[in-house]
CSV table of C-alpha atoms in Angstrom, one decimal:
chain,number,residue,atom,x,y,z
A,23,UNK,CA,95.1,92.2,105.9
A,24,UNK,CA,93.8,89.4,103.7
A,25,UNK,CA,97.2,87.4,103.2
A,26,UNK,CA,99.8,87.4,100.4
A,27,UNK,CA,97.8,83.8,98.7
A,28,UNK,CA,94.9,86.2,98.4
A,29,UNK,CA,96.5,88.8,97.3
A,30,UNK,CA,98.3,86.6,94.4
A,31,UNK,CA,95.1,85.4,93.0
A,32,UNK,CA,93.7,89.0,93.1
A,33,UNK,CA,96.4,90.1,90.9
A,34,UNK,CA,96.4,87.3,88.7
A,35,UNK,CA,92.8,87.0,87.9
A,36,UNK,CA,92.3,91.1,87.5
A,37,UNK,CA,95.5,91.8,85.5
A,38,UNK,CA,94.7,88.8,83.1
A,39,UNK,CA,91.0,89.0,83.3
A,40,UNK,CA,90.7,92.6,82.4
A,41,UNK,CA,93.7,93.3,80.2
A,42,UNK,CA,92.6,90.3,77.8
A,43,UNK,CA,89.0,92.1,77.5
A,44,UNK,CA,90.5,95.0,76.8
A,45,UNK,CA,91.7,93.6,73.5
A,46,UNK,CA,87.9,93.7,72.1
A,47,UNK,CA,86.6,96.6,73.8
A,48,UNK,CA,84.4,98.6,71.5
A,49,UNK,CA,85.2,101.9,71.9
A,50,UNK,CA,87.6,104.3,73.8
A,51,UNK,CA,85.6,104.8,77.0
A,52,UNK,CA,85.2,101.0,77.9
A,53,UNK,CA,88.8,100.3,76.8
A,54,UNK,CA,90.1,102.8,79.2
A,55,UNK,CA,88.1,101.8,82.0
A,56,UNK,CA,89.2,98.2,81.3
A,57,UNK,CA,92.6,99.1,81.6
A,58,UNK,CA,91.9,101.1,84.2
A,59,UNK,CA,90.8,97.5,86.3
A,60,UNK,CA,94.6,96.4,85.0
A,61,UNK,CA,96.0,99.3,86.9
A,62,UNK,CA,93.7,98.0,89.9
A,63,UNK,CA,95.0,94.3,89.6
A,64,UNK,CA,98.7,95.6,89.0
A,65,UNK,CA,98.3,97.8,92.6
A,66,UNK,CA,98.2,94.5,94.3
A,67,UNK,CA,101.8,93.6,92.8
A,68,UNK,CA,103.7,95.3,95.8
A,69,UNK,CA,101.5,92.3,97.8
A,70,UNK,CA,103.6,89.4,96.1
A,71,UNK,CA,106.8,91.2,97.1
A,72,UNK,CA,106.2,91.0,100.8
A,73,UNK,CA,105.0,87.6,100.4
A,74,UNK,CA,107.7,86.5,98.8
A,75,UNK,CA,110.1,88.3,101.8
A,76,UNK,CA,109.0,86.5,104.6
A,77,UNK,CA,110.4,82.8,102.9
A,78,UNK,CA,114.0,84.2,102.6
A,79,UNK,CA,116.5,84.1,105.2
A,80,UNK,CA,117.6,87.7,106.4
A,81,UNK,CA,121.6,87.6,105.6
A,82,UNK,CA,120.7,86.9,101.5
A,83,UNK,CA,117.3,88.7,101.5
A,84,UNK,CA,118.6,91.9,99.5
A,85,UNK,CA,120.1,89.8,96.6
A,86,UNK,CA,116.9,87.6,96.6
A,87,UNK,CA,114.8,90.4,96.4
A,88,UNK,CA,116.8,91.6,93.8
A,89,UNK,CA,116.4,88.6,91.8
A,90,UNK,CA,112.6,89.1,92.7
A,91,UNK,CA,112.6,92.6,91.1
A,92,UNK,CA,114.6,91.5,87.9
A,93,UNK,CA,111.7,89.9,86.7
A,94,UNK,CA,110.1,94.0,86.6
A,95,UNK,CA,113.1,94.0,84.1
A,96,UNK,CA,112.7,91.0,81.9
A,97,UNK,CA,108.8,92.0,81.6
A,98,UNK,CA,109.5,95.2,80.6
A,99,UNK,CA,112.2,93.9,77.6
A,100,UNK,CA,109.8,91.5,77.0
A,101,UNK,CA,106.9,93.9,76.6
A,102,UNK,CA,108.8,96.6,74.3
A,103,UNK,CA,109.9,93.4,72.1
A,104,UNK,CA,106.4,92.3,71.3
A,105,UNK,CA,104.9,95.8,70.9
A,106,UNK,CA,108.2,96.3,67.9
A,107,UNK,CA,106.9,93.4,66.3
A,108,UNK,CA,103.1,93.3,66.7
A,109,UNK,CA,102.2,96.8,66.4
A,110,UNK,CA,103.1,97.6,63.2
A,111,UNK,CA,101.7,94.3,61.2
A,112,UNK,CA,98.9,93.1,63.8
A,113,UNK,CA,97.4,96.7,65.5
A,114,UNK,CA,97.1,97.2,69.8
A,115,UNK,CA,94.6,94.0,70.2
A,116,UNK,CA,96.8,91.6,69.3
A,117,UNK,CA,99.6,93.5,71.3
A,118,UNK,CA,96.4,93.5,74.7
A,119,UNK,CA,95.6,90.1,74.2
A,120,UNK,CA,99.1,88.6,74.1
A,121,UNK,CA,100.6,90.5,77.2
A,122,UNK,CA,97.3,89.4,79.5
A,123,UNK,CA,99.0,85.8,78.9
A,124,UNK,CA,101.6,86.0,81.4
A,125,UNK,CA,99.1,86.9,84.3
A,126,UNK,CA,96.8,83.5,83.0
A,127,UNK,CA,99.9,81.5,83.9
A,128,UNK,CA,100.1,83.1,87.4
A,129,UNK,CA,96.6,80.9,88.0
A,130,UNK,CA,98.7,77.8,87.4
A,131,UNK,CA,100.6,78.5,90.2
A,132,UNK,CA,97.9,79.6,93.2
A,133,UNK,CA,97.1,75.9,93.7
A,134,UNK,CA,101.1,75.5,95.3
A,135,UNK,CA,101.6,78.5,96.6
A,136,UNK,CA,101.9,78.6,100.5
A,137,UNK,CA,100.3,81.2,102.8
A,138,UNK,CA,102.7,82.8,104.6
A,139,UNK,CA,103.1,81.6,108.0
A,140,UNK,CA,103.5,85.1,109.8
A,141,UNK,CA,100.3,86.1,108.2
A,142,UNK,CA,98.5,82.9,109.8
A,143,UNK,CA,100.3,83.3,113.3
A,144,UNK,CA,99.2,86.8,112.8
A,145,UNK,CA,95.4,85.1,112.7
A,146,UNK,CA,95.9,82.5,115.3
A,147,UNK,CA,96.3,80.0,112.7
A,148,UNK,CA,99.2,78.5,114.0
A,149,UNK,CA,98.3,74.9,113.1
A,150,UNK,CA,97.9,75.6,109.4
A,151,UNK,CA,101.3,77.7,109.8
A,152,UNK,CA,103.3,74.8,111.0
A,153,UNK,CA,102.2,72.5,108.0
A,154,UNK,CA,103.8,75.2,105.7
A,155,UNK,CA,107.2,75.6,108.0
A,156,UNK,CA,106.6,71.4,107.6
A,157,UNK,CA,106.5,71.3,104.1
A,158,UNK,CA,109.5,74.1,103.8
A,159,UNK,CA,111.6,72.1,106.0
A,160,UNK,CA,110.9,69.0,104.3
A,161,UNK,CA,112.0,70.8,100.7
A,162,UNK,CA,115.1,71.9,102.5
A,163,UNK,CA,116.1,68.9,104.2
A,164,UNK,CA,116.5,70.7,107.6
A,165,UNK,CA,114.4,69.8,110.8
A,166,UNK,CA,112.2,71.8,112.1
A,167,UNK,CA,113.2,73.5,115.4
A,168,UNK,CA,111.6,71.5,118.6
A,169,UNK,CA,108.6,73.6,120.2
A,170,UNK,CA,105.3,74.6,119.9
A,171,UNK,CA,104.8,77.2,117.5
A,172,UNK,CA,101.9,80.1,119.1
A,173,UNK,CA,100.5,83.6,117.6
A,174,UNK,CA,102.6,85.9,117.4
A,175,UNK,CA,99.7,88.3,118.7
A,176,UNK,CA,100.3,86.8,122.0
A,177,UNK,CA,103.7,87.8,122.1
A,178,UNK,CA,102.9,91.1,121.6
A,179,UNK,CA,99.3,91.0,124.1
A,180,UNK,CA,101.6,89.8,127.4
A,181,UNK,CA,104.5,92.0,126.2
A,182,UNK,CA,106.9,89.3,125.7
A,183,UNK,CA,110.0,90.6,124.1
A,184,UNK,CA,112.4,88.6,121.8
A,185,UNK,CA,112.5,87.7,118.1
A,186,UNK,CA,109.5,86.1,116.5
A,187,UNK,CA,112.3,83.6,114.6
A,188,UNK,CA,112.7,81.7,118.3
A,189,UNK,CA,109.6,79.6,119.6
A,190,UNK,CA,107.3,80.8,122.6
A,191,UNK,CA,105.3,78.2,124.6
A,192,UNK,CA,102.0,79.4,125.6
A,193,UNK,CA,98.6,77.9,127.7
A,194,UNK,CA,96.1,77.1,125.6
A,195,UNK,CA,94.0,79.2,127.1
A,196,UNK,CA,96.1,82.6,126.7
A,197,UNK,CA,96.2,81.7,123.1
A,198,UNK,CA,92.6,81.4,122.8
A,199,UNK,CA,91.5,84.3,124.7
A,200,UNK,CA,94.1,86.4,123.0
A,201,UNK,CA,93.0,85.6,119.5
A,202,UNK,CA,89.6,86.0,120.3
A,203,UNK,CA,90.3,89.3,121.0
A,204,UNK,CA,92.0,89.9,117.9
A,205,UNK,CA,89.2,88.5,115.5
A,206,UNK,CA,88.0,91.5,113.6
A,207,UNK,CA,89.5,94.2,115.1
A,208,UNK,CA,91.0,95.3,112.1
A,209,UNK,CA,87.4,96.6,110.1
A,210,UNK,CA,88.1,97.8,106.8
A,211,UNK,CA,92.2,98.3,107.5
A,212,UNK,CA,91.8,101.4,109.0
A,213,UNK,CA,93.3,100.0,112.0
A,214,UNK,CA,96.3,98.9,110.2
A,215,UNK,CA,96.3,102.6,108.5
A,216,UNK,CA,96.2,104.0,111.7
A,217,UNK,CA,99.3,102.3,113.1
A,218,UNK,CA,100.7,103.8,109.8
A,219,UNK,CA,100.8,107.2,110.8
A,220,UNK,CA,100.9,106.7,114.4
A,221,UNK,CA,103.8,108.4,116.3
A,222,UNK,CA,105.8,105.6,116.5
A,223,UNK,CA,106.1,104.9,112.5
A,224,UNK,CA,104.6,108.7,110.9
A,225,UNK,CA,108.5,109.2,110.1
A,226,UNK,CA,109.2,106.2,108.2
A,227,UNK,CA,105.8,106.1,106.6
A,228,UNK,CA,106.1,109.3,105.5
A,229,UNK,CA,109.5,109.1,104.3
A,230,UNK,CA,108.5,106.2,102.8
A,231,UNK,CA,106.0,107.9,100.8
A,232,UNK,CA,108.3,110.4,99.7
A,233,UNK,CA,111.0,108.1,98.3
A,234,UNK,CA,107.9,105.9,96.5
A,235,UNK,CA,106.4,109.2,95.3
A,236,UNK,CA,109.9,110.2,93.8
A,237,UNK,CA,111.4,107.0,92.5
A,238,UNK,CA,107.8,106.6,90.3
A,239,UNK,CA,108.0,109.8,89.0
A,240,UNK,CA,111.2,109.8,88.3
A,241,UNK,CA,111.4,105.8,86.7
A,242,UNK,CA,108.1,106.5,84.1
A,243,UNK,CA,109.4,110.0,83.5
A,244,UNK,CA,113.0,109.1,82.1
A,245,UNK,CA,110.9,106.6,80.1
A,246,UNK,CA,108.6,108.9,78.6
A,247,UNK,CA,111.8,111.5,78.1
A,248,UNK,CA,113.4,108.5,76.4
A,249,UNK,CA,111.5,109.1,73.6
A,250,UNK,CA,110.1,112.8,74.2
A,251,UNK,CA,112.9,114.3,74.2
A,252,UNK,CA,114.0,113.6,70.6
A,253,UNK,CA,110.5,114.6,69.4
A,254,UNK,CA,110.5,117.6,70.9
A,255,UNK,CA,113.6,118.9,70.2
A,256,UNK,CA,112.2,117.9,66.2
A,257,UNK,CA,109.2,120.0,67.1
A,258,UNK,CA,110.8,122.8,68.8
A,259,UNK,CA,113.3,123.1,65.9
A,260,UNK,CA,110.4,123.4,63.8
A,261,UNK,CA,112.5,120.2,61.4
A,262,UNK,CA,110.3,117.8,59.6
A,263,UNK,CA,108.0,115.5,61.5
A,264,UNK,CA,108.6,112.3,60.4
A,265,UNK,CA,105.7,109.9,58.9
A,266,UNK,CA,103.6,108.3,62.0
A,267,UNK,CA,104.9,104.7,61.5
A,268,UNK,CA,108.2,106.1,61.3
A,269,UNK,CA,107.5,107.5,64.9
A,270,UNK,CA,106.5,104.3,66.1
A,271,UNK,CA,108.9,102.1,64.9
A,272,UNK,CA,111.7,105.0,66.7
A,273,UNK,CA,109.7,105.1,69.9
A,274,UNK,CA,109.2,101.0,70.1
A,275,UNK,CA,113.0,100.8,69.0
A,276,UNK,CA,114.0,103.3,71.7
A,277,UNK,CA,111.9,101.9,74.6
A,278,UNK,CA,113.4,98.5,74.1
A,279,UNK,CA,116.8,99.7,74.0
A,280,UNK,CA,116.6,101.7,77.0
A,281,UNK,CA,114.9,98.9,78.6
A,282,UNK,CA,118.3,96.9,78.6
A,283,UNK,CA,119.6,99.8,81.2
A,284,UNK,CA,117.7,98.2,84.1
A,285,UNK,CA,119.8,94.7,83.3
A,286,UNK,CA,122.8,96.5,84.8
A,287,UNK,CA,120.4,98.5,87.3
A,288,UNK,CA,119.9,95.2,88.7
A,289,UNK,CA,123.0,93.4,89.1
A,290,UNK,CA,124.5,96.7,90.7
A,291,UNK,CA,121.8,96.8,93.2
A,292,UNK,CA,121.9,93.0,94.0
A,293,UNK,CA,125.9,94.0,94.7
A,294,UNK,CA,125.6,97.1,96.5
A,295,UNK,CA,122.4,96.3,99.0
A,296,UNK,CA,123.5,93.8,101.1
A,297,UNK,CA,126.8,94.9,101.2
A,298,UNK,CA,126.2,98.6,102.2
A,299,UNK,CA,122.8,98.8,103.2
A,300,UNK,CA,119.6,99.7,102.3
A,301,UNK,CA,120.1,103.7,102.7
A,302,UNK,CA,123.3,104.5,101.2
A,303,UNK,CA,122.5,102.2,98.3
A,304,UNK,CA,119.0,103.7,97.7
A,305,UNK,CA,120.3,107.2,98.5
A,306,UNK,CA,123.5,107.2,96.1
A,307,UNK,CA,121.8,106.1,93.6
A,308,UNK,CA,119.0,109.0,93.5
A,309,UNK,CA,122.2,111.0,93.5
A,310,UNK,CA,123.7,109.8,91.0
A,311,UNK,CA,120.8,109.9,88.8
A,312,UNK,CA,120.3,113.7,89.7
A,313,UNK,CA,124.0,114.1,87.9
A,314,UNK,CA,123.4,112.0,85.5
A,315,UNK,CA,120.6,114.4,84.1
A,316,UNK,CA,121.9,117.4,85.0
A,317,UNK,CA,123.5,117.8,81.5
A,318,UNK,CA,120.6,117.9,80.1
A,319,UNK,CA,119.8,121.4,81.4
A,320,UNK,CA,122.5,122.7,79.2
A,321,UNK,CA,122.4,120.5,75.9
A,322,UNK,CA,119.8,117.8,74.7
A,323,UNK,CA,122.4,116.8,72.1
A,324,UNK,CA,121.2,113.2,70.8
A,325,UNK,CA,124.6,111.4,71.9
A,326,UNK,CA,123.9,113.3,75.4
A,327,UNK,CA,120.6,112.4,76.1
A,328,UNK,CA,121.3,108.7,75.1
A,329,UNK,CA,124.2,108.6,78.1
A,330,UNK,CA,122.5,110.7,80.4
A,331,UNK,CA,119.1,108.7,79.9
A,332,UNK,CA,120.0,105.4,80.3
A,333,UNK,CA,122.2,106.3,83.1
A,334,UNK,CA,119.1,108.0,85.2
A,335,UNK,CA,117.3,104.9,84.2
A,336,UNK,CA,119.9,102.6,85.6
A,337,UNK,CA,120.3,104.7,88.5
A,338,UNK,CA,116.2,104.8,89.4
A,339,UNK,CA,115.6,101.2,88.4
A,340,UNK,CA,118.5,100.5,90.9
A,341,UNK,CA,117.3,102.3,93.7
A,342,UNK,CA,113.5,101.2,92.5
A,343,UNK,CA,114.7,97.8,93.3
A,344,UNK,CA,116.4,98.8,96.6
A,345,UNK,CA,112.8,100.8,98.1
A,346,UNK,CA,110.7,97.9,97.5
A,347,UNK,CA,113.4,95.7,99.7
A,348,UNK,CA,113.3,98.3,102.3
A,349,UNK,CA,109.7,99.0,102.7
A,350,UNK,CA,108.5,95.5,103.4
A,351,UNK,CA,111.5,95.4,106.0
A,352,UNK,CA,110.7,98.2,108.2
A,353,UNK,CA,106.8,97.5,108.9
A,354,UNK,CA,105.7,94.7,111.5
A,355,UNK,CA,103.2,92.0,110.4
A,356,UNK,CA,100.5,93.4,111.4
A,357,UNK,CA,101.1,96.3,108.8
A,358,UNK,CA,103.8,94.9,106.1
A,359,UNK,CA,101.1,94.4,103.3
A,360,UNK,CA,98.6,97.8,104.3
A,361,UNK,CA,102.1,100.0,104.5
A,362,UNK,CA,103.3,98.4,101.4
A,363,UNK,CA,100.5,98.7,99.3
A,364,UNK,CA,99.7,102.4,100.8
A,365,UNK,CA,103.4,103.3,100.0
A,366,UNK,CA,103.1,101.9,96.1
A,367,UNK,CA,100.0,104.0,95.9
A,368,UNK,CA,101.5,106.7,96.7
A,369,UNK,CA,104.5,105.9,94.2
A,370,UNK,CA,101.2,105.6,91.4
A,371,UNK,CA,100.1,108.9,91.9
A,372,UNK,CA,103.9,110.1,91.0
A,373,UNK,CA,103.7,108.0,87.9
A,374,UNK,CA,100.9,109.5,87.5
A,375,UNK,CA,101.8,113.4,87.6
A,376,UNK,CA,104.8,112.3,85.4
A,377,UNK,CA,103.2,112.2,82.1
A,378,UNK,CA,102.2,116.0,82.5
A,379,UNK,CA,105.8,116.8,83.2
A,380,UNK,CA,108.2,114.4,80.6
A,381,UNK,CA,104.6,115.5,77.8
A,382,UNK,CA,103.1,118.4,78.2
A,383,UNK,CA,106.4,120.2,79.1
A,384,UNK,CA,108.6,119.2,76.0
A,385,UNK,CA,105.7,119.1,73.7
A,386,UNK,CA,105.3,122.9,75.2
A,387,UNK,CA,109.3,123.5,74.5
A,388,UNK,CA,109.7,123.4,78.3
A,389,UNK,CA,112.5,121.1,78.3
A,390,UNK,CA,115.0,122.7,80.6
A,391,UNK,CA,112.1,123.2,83.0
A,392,UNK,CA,111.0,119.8,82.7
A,393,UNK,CA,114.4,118.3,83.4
A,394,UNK,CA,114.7,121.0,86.4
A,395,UNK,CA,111.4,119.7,88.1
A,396,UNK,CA,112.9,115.8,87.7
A,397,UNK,CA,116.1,116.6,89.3
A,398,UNK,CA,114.2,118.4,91.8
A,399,UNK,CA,112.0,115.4,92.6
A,400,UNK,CA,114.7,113.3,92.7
A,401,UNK,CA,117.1,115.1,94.9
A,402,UNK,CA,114.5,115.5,97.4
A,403,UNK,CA,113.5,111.5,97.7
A,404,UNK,CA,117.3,111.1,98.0
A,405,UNK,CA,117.2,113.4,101.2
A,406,UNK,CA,114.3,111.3,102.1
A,407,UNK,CA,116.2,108.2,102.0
A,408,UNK,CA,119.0,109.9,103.8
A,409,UNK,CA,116.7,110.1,107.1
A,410,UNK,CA,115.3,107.1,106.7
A,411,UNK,CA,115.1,106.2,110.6
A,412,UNK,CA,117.2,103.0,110.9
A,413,UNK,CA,119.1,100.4,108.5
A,414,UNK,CA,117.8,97.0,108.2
A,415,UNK,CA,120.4,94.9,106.1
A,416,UNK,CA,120.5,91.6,108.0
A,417,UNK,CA,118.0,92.4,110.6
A,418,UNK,CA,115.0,89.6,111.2
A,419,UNK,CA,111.5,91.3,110.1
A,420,UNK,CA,110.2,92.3,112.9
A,421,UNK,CA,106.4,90.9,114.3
A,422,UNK,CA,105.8,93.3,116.5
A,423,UNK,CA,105.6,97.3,116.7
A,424,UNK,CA,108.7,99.3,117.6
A,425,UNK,CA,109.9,103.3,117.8
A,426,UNK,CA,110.4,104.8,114.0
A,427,UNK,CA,109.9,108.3,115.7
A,428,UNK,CA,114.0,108.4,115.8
A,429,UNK,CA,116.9,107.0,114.4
């Protein structure tokens, strides 16, 4: 585990570095590999999340993380907006370099952004992590609690129970021989992926997994339907294929506007998650997307696909939202960012399976067994979420390792 600081500049500087080359590459093969080093930089994303999770105080942390995830939203309007009015006059460089400048400005901010201070108790840093609780205090105009402030590894070496928010006193030399012990144990992160799938947390990683896998595939498939669907139904039809910049100007036009469906996917999950939990919200919302496209296993009429659409969207970027609260929540320190960032993977390999599906099915005249396949996903990571071990709306993130085997 390398730290959520790190992991912000690793983003920052791959995302921007390789998605402005893109914009000159020479040929196909080097532009794809480019963007494939954007896809690498945009992994680490899930990393500024859990970062960002252990500042906020537990009873308001769904509705800041919300906030947090609205920016997805306001990145993706922002994104369909410039590709509607670059593409057509200025071509896809222009349309590469200009959305690598949002990343650039993330390297203004690494020089004041703190390291979180779980991360450096985790290390035994404790003196660097009491000049950032200083410095948050100070901002806050609250004193700090009275104590000595020690590694939370040594709570967890001498079995110390209790909650990682209250201060434990330790000798000096406890601390020091206990975070000796802990200096490189962890080679490569396979200890931390071994805790992962360890019996006491294989059910809520693997769960997890599902519900990442699901909510992916589901969120860039009802994109790619968005505009998929209306072609297809042209192609299967055998009607008239409109000109090609007619087709772009429809699909740029229709991304944007479905874009707007994850505004109200937002506020309802900043109003539902800390008011009914993590589980219901997550698993009512999967739910409700499954009805919402169910109609379009009988008709693909256009009004009908434009309701049913943007209210699977709405649904997914809800419960999207909702996940990515959850999964920092129910991993210790130790593991947040590996289980995190192993979990997003997971949900990457579901956005990447989509494209055959929400593609290759329509373009094929598949489309009732396209939309079957989605609901099926989808129903299934809403079981998933259903036995999701244990709620955590307004628990404390927890430091140390405890029982996921059971609910």
């Amino acid at each position: 585990m390398e730290g959520g600081r790190r992991g912000f500049l690793f983003t920052a500087i791959v995302t921007s570095g390789a998605g402005f080359l893109s914009s000159f590459s020479p040929n196909y093969l080097s532009l794809i590999s480019l963007r494939f080093l954007v896809g690498i930089g945009l992994g680490g994303g899930p990393v500024l999340g859990s970062w960002f999770l252990e500042f906020v105080p537990a009873p308001s942390r769904g509705t800041w993380m919300v906030v947090f995830s609205a920016f997805w939203t306001v990145g993706t309007i922002f994104e369909a907006s410039l590709a509607w009015m670059v593409m057509p006059k200025f071509g896809w460089r222009w349309l590469l370099a200009l959305s690598s400048i949002p990343s650039f400005l993330l390297l203004l901010f690494y020089a004041i952004t703190p390291e979180s201070p779980r991360f450096l108790c985790m290390k035994g840093r404790t003196d660097e992590a009491v000049d950032v609780l200083e410095k948050m205090a100070r901002l806050n105009n609250v004193p700090l609690p009275s104590g000595r402030l020690v590694s939370d590894k040594n709570i967890e070496l001498d079995e110390v129970s209790g909650s990682s928010e209250s201060t434990t006193l330790l000798t000096g030399a406890e601390e020091s021989d206990s975070i000796d012990k802990d200096e490189g144990s962890d080679f490569g992160g396979f200890k931390s992926v071994g805790k992962l799938l360890a019996p006491k947390m294989i059910r809520a990683t693997l769960l997890l997994w599902m519900a990442f896998f699901g909510n992916a595939f589901a969120y860039y498939g009802i994109v790619l339907l968005t505009s998929e669907l209306s072609n297809g139904n042209r192609i299967c039809a055998k009607e008239e294929v409109e000109s090609v910049h007619s087709n772009n100007a429809s699909l740029y036009k229709n991304v944007f506007i479905s874009s707007f469906a994850e505004i109200p996917g937002s506020l309802l999950s900043a109003m539902v998650v800390d008011r009914y939990g993590r589980r219901l919200s997550m698993a009512s919302m999967l739910f409700t997307s499954c009805v919402f496209l169910f109609p379009l296993v009988f008709s693909r009429a256009e009004i009908l696909t434009t309701i049913s659409l943007f209210g699977a969207r709405l649904c997914i970027a809800a419960s999207f939202t909702i996940v990515y609260i959850y999964a920092p929540e129910i991993y210790p320190t130790s593991v947040r960012t590996t289980g995190i960032g192993i979990a997003s993977s997971v949900g990457r390999i579901g956005g990447i399976l989509c494209p055959l599906v929400a593609v290759a099915l329509v373009h094929s005249c598949h489309q009732t067994t396209a939309i079957i396949l989605f609901e099926i996903v989808v129903f299934l990571s809403g079981l998933a979420v259903s036995f999701f071990p244990f709620e955590t709306k307004g628990c404390r993130l927890n430091d140390t390792e405890v029982d996921m085997s059971m609910s």
